Coordinates of N, CA and C in Angstrom, one line a residue:
X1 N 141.7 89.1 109.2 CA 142.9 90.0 109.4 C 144.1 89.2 109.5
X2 N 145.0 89.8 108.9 CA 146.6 89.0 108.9 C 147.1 89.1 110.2
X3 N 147.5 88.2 110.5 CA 148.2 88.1 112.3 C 149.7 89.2 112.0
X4 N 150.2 89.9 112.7 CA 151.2 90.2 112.9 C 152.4 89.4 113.2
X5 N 153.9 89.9 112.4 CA 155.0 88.8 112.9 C 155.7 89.8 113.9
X6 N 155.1 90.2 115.3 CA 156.0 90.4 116.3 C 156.9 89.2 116.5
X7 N 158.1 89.9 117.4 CA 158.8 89.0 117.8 C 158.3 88.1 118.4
X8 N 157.3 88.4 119.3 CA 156.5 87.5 120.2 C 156.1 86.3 119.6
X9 N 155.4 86.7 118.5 CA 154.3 86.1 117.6 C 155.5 84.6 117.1
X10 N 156.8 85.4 116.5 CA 157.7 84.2 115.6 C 158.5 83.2 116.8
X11 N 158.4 83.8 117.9 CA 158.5 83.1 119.1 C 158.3 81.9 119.6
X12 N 157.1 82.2 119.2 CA 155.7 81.3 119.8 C 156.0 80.3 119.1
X13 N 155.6 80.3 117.3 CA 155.6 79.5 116.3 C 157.2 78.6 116.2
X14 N 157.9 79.4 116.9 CA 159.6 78.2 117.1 C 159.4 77.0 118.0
X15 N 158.4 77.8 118.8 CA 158.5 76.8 120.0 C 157.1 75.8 119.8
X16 N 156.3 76.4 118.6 CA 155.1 75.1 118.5 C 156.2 73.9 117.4
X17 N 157.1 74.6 116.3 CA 158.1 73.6 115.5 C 158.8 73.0 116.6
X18 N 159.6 73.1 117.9 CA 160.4 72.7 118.5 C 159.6 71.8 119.5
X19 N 158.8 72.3 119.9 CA 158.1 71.5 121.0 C 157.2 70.2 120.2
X20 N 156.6 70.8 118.7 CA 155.8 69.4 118.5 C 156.5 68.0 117.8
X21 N 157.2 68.8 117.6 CA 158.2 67.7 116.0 C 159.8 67.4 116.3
X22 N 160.5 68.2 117.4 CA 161.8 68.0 117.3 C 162.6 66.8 118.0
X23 N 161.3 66.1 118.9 CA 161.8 65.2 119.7 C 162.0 63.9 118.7
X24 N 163.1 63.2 118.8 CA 163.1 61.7 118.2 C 162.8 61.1 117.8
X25 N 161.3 60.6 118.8 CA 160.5 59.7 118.3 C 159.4 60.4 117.4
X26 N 159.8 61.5 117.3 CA 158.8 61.7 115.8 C 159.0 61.5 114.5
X27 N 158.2 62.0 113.7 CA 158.5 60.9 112.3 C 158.5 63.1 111.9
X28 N 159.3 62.5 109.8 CA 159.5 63.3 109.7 C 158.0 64.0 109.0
X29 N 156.8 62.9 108.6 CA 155.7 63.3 108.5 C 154.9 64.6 109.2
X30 N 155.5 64.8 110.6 CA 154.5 65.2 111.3 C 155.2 66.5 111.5
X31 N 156.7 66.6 110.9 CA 157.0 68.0 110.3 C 157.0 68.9 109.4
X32 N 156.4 67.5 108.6 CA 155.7 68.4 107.0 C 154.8 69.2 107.1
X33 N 153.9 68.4 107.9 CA 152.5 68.5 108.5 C 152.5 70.1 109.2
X34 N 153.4 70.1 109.6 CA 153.5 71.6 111.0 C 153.7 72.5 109.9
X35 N 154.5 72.3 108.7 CA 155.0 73.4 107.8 C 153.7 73.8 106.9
X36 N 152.8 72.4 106.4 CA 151.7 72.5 105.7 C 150.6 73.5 106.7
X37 N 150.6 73.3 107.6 CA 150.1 74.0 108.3 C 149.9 75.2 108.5
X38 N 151.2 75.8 108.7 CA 151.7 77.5 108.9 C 151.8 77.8 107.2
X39 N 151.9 77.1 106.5 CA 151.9 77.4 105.1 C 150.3 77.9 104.6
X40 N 148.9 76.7 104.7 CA 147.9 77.3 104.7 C 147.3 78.1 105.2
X41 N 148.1 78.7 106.4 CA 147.0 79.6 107.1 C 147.5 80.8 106.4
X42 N 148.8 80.8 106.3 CA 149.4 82.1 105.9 C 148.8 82.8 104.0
X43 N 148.5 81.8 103.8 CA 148.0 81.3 102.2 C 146.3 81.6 102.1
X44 N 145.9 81.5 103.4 CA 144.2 81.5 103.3 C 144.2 82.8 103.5
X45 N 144.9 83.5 104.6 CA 145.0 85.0 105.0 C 145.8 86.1 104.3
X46 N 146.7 85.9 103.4 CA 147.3 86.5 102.9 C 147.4 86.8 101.5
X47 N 146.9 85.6 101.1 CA 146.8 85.0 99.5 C 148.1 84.4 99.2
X48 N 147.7 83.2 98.3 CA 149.0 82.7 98.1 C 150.1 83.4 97.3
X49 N 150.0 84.3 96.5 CA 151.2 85.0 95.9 C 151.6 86.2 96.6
X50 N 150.8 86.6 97.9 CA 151.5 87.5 98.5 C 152.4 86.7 99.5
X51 N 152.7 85.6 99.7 CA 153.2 84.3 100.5 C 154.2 84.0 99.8
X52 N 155.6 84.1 100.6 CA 156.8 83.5 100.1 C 157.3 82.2 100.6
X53 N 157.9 81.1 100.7 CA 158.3 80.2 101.5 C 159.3 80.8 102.4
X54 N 159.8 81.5 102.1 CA 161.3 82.5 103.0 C 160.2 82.8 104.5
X55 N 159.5 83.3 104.1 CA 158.2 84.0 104.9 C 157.7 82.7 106.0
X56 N 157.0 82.0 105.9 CA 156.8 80.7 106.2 C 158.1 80.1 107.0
X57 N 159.4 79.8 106.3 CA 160.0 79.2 107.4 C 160.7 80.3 108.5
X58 N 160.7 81.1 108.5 CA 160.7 82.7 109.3 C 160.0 82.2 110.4
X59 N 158.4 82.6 110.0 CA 157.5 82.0 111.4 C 158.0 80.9 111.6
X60 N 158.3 80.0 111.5 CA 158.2 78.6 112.0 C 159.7 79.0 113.1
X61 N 160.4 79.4 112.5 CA 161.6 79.8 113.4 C 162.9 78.4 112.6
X62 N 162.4 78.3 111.1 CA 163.6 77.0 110.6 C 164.6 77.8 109.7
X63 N 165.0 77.0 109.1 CA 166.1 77.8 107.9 C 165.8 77.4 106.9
X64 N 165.9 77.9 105.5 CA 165.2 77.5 104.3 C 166.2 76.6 103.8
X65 N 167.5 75.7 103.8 CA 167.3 74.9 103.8 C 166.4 73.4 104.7
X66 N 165.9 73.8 105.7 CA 165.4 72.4 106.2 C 163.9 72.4 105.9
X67 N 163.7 73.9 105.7 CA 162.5 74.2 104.2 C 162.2 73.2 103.2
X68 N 163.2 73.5 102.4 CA 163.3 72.6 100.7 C 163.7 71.5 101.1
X69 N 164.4 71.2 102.0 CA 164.2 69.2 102.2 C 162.7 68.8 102.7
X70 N 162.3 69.4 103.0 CA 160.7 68.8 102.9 C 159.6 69.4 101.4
X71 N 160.0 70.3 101.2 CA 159.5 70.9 99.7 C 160.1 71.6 98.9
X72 N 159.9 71.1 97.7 CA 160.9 71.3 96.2 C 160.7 73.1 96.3
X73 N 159.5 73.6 96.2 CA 159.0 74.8 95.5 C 157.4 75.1 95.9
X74 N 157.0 76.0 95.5 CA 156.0 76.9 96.2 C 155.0 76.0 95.6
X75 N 155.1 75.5 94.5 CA 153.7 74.5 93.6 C 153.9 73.1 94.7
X76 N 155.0 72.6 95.1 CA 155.1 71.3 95.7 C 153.9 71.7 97.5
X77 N 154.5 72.7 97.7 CA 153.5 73.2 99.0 C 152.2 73.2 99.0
X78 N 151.6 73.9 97.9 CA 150.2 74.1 97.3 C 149.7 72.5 97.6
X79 N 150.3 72.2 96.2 CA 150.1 70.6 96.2 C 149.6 69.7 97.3
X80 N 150.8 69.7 98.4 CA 150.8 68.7 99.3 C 149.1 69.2 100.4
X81 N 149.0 70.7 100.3 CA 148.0 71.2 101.1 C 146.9 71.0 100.5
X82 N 146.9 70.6 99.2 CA 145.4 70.1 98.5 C 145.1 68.7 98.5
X83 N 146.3 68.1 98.8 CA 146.4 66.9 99.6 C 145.6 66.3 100.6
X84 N 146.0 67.3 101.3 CA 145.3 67.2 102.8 C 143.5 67.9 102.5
X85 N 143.2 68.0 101.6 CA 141.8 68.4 101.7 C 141.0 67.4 101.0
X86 N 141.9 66.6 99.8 CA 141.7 65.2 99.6 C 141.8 64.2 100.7
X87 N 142.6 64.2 101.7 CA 141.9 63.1 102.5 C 141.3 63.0 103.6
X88 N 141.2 64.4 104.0 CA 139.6 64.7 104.7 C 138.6 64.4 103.7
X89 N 138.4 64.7 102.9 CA 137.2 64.9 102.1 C 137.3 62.5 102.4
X90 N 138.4 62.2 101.9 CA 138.1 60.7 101.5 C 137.6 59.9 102.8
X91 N 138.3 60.3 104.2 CA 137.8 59.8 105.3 C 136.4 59.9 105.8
X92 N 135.9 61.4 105.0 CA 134.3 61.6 104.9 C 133.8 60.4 104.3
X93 N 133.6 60.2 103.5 CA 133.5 59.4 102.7 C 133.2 57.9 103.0
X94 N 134.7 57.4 103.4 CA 134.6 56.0 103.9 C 133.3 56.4 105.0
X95 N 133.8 57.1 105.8 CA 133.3 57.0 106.6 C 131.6 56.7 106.7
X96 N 131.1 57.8 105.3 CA 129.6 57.5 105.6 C 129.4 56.3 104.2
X97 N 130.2 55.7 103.4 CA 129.8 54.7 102.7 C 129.8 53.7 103.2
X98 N 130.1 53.6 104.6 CA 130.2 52.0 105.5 C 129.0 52.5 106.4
X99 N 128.3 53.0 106.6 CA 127.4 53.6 108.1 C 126.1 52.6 107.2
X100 N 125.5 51.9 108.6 CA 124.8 51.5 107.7 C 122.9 52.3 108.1
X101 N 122.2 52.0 107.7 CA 120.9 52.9 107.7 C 120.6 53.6 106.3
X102 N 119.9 54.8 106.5 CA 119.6 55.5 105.0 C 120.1 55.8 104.7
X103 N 120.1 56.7 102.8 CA 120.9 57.0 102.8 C 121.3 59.0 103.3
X104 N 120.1 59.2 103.8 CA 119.7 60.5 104.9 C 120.8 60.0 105.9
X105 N 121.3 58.9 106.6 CA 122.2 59.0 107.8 C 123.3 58.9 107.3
X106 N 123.8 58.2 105.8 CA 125.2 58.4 105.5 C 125.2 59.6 105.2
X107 N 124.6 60.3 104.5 CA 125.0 61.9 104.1 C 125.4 62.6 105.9
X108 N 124.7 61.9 106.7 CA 124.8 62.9 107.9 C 126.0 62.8 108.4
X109 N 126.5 61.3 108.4 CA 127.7 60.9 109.0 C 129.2 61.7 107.7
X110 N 128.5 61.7 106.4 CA 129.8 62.5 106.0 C 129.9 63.8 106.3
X111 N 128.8 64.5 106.3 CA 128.5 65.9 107.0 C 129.5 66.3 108.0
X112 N 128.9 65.3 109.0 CA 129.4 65.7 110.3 C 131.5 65.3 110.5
X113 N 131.5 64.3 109.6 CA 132.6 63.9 109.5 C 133.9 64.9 108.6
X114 N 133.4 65.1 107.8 CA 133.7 66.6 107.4 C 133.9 67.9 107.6
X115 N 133.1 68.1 108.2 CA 132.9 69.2 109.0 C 134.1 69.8 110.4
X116 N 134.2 68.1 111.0 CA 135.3 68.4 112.0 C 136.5 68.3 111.3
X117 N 136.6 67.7 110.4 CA 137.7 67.5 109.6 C 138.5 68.9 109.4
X118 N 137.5 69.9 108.7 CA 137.9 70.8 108.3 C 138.2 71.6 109.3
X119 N 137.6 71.6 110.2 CA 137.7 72.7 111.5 C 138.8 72.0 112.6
X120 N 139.4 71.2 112.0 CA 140.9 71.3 112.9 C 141.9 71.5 112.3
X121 N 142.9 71.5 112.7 CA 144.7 71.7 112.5 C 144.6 72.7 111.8
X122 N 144.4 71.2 110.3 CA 145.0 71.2 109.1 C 143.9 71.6 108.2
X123 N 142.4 72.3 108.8 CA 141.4 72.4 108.1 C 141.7 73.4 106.7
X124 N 142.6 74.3 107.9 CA 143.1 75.6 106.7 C 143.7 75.4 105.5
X125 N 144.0 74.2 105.5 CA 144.8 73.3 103.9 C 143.9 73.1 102.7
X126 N 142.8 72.7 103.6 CA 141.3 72.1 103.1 C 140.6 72.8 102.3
X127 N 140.6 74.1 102.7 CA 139.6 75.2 102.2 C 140.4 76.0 101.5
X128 N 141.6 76.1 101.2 CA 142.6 77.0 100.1 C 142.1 76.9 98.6
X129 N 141.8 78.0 98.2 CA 140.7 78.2 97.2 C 141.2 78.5 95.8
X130 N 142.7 79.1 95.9 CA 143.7 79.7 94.7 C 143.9 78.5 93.7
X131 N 143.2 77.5 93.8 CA 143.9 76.1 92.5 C 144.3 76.8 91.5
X132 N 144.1 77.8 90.9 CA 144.2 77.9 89.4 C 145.9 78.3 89.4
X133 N 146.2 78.5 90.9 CA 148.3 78.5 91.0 C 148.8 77.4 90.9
X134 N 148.0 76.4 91.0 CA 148.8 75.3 90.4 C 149.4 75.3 89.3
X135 N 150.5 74.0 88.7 CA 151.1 74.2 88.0 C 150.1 73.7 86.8
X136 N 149.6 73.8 85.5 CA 148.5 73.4 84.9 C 148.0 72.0 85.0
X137 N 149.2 71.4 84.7 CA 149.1 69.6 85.1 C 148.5 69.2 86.0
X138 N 149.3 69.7 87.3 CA 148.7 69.4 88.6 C 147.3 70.0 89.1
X139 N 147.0 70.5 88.5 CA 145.2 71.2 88.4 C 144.4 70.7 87.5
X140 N 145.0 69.9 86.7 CA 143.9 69.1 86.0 C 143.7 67.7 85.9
X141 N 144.7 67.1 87.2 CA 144.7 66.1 88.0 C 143.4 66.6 89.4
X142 N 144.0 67.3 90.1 CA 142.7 68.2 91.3 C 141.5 68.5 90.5
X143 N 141.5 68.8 89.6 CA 140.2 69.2 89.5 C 139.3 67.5 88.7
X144 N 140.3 66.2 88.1 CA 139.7 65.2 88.0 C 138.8 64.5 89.2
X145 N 140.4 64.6 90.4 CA 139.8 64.1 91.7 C 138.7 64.7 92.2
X146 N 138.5 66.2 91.8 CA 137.2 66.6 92.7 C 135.8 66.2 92.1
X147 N 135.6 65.9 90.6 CA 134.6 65.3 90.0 C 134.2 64.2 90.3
X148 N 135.1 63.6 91.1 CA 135.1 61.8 91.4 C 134.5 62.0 93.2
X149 N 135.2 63.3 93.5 CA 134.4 63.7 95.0 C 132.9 63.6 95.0
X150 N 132.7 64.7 93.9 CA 131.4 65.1 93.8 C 130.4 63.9 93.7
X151 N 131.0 62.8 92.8 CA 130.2 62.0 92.3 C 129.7 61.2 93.2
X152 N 130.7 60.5 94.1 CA 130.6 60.1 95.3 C 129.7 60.6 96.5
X153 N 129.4 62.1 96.6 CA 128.8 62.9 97.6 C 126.9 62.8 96.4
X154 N 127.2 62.8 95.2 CA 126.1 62.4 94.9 C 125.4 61.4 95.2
X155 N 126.1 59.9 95.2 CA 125.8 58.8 95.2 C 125.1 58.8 96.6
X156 N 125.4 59.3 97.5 CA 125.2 59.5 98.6 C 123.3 59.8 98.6
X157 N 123.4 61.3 97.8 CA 122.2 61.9 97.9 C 121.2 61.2 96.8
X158 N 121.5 60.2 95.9 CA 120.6 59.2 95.2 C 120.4 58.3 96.1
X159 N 121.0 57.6 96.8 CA 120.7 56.5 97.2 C 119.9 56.9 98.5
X160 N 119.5 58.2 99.4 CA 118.6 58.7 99.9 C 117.1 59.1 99.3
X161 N 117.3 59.5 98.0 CA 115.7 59.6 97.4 C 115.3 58.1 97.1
X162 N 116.3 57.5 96.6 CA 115.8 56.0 96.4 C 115.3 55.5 97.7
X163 N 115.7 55.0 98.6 CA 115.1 55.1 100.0 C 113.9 56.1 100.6
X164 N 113.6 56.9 100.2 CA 112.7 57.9 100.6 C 113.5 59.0 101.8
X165 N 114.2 58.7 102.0 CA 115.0 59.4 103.4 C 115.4 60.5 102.9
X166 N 115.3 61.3 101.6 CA 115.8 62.2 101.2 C 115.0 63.2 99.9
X167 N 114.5 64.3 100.3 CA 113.5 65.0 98.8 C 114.3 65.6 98.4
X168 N 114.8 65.7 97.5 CA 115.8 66.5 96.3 C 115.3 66.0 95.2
X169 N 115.4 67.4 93.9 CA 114.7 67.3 92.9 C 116.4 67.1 92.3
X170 N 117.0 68.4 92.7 CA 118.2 68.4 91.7 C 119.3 67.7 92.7
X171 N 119.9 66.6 92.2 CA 121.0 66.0 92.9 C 122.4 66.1 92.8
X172 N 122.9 67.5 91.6 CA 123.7 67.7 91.4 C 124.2 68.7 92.5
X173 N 123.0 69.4 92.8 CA 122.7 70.9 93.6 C 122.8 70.8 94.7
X174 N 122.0 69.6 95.0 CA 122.3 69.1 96.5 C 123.3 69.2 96.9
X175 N 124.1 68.2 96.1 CA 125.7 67.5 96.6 C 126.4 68.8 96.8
X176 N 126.4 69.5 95.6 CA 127.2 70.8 96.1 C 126.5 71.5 97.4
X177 N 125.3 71.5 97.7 CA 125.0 72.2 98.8 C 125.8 71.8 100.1
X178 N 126.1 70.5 100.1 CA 126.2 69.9 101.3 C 127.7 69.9 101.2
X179 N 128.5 70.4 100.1 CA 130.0 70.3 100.3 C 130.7 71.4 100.5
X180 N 129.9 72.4 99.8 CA 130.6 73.8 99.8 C 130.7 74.4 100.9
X181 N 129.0 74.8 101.6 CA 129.1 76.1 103.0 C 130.0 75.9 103.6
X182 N 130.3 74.5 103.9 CA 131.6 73.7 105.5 C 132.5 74.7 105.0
X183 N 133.3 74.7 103.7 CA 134.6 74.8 103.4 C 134.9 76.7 103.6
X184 N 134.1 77.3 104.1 CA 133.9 78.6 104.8 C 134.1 78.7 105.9
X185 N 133.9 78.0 106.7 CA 133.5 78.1 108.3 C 135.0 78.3 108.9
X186 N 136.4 77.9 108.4 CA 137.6 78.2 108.9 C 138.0 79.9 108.4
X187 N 137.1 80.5 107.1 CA 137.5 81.8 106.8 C 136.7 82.5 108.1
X188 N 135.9 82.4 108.3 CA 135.2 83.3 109.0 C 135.1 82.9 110.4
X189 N 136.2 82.4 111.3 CA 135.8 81.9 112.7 C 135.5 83.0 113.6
X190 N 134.9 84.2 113.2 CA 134.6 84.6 114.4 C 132.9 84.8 114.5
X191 N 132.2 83.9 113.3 CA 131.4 82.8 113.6 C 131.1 82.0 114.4
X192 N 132.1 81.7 114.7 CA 132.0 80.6 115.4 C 132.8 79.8 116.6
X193 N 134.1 80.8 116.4 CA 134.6 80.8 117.8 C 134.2 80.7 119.2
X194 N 132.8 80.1 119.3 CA 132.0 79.9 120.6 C 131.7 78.4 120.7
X195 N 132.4 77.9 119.3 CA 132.0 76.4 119.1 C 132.9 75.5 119.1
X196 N 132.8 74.4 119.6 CA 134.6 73.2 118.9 C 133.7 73.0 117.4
X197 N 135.1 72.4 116.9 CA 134.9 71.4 115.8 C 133.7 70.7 116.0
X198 N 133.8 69.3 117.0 CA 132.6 68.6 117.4 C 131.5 69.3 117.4
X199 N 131.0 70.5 118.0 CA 129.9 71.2 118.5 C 129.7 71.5 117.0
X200 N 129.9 72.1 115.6 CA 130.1 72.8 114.8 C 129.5 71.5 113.6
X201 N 130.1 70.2 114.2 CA 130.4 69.4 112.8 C 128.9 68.7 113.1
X202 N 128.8 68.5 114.6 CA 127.4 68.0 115.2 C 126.0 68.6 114.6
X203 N 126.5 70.1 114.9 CA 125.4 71.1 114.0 C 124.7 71.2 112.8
X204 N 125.9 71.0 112.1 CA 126.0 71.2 110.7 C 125.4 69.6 110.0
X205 N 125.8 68.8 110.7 CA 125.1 67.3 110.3 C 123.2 67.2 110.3
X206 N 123.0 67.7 111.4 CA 121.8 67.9 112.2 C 121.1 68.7 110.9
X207 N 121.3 70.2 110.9 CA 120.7 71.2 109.7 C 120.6 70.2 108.6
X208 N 122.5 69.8 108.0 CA 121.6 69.0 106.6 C 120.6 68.1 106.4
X209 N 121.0 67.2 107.6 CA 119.5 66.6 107.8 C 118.2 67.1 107.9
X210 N 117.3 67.9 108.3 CA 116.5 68.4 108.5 C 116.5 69.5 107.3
X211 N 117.5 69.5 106.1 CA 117.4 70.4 105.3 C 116.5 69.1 103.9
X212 N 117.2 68.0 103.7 CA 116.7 67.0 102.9 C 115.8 66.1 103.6
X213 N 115.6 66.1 104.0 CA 114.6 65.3 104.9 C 113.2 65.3 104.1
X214 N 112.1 64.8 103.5 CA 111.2 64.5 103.2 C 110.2 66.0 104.3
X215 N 109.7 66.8 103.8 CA 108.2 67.4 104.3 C 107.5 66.2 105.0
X216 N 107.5 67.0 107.0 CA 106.2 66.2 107.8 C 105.0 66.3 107.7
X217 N 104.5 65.5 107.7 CA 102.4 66.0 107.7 C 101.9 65.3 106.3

């Protein structure tokens, strides 16, 4: 359900821009960040073409010029939010291509590393699903990078049957099994609203494990 913009509501959201980003020693990164932010939720919950940027800096409580000095255009926004799901997705990654053990524990460590990934801040950037609003170029750059995702989340789930630490017949299938369900879990939090990130990412590492895992007995 779309949040309402009571006064209350655009209130609030001035004083999360003012309170988190306006002091000095912040960088101007971390007020892209707050915009990318209130930009994907608004975008996850509303759709992105029912989303104006006028709308967006409204809640935040800014002016659309201090808007467009951090972004050109509604495609530059998109962009920068698919961004941010690329480098969750890459800190997954490192993350479980250095872990050392099987390759059943690096899948778990990207799992779980993912997982929280997504279920904080900026998770809502992560899971924005409209690519095809991109501008054509810029979607056939995203959709290169995500083949190079996939491959890598494969590599993962080969080098576990090679080890034995992992039964999968199809390893294309796998990989998408283990990337896709997470990128739900921020649409539907009232799933899960009883959980943190940690508790959630913990979970979900655990299941895939026990989902690939070799038959006991």
């Amino acid at each position: 359900m779309s949040r309402g913009k009571g006064t209350s509501d655009v209130a609030r959201i001035k004083l999360r821009w003012n309170g988190e980003v306006e002091s000095s020693e912040e960088q101007q990164r971390l007020k892209r960040r707050v915009i990318l932010r209130e930009a994907g939720r608004a975008f996850n919950e509303r759709g992105f073409h029912n989303v104006s940027l006028d709308e967006v800096a409204l809640e935040l409580g800014i002016s659309k010029t201090v808007f467009y000095y951090y972004f050109r255009n509604k495609n530059d926004v998109l962009l920068s939010c698919v961004e941010i799901g690329f480098e969750l997705a890459e800190e997954a990654l490192r993350a479980a291509e250095t872990q050392e053990g099987t390759g059943l524990d690096r899948i778990a460590t990207f799992v779980r590393t993912y997982v929280e990934g997504i279920n904080s801040e900026l998770g809502t950037c992560a899971v924005f699903s409209e690519l095809n609003s991109l501008h054509p170029d810029d979607l056939k750059k995203v959709r290169k990078r995500q083949r190079m995702f996939g491959r890598r989340v494969m590599k993962l789930v080969t080098q576990g049957i090679a080890d034995g630490s992992v039964a999968v017949e199809d390893v294309k299938s796998a990989a998408g099994w283990i990337i896709s369900p997470p990128l739900m879990m921020p649409r539907v939090p009232e799933f899960w609203r009883d959980r943190s990130g940690a508790q959630l990412a913990t979970w979900y590492a655990d299941f895939a494990r026990r989902a690939l895992m070799p038959p006991r007995g």
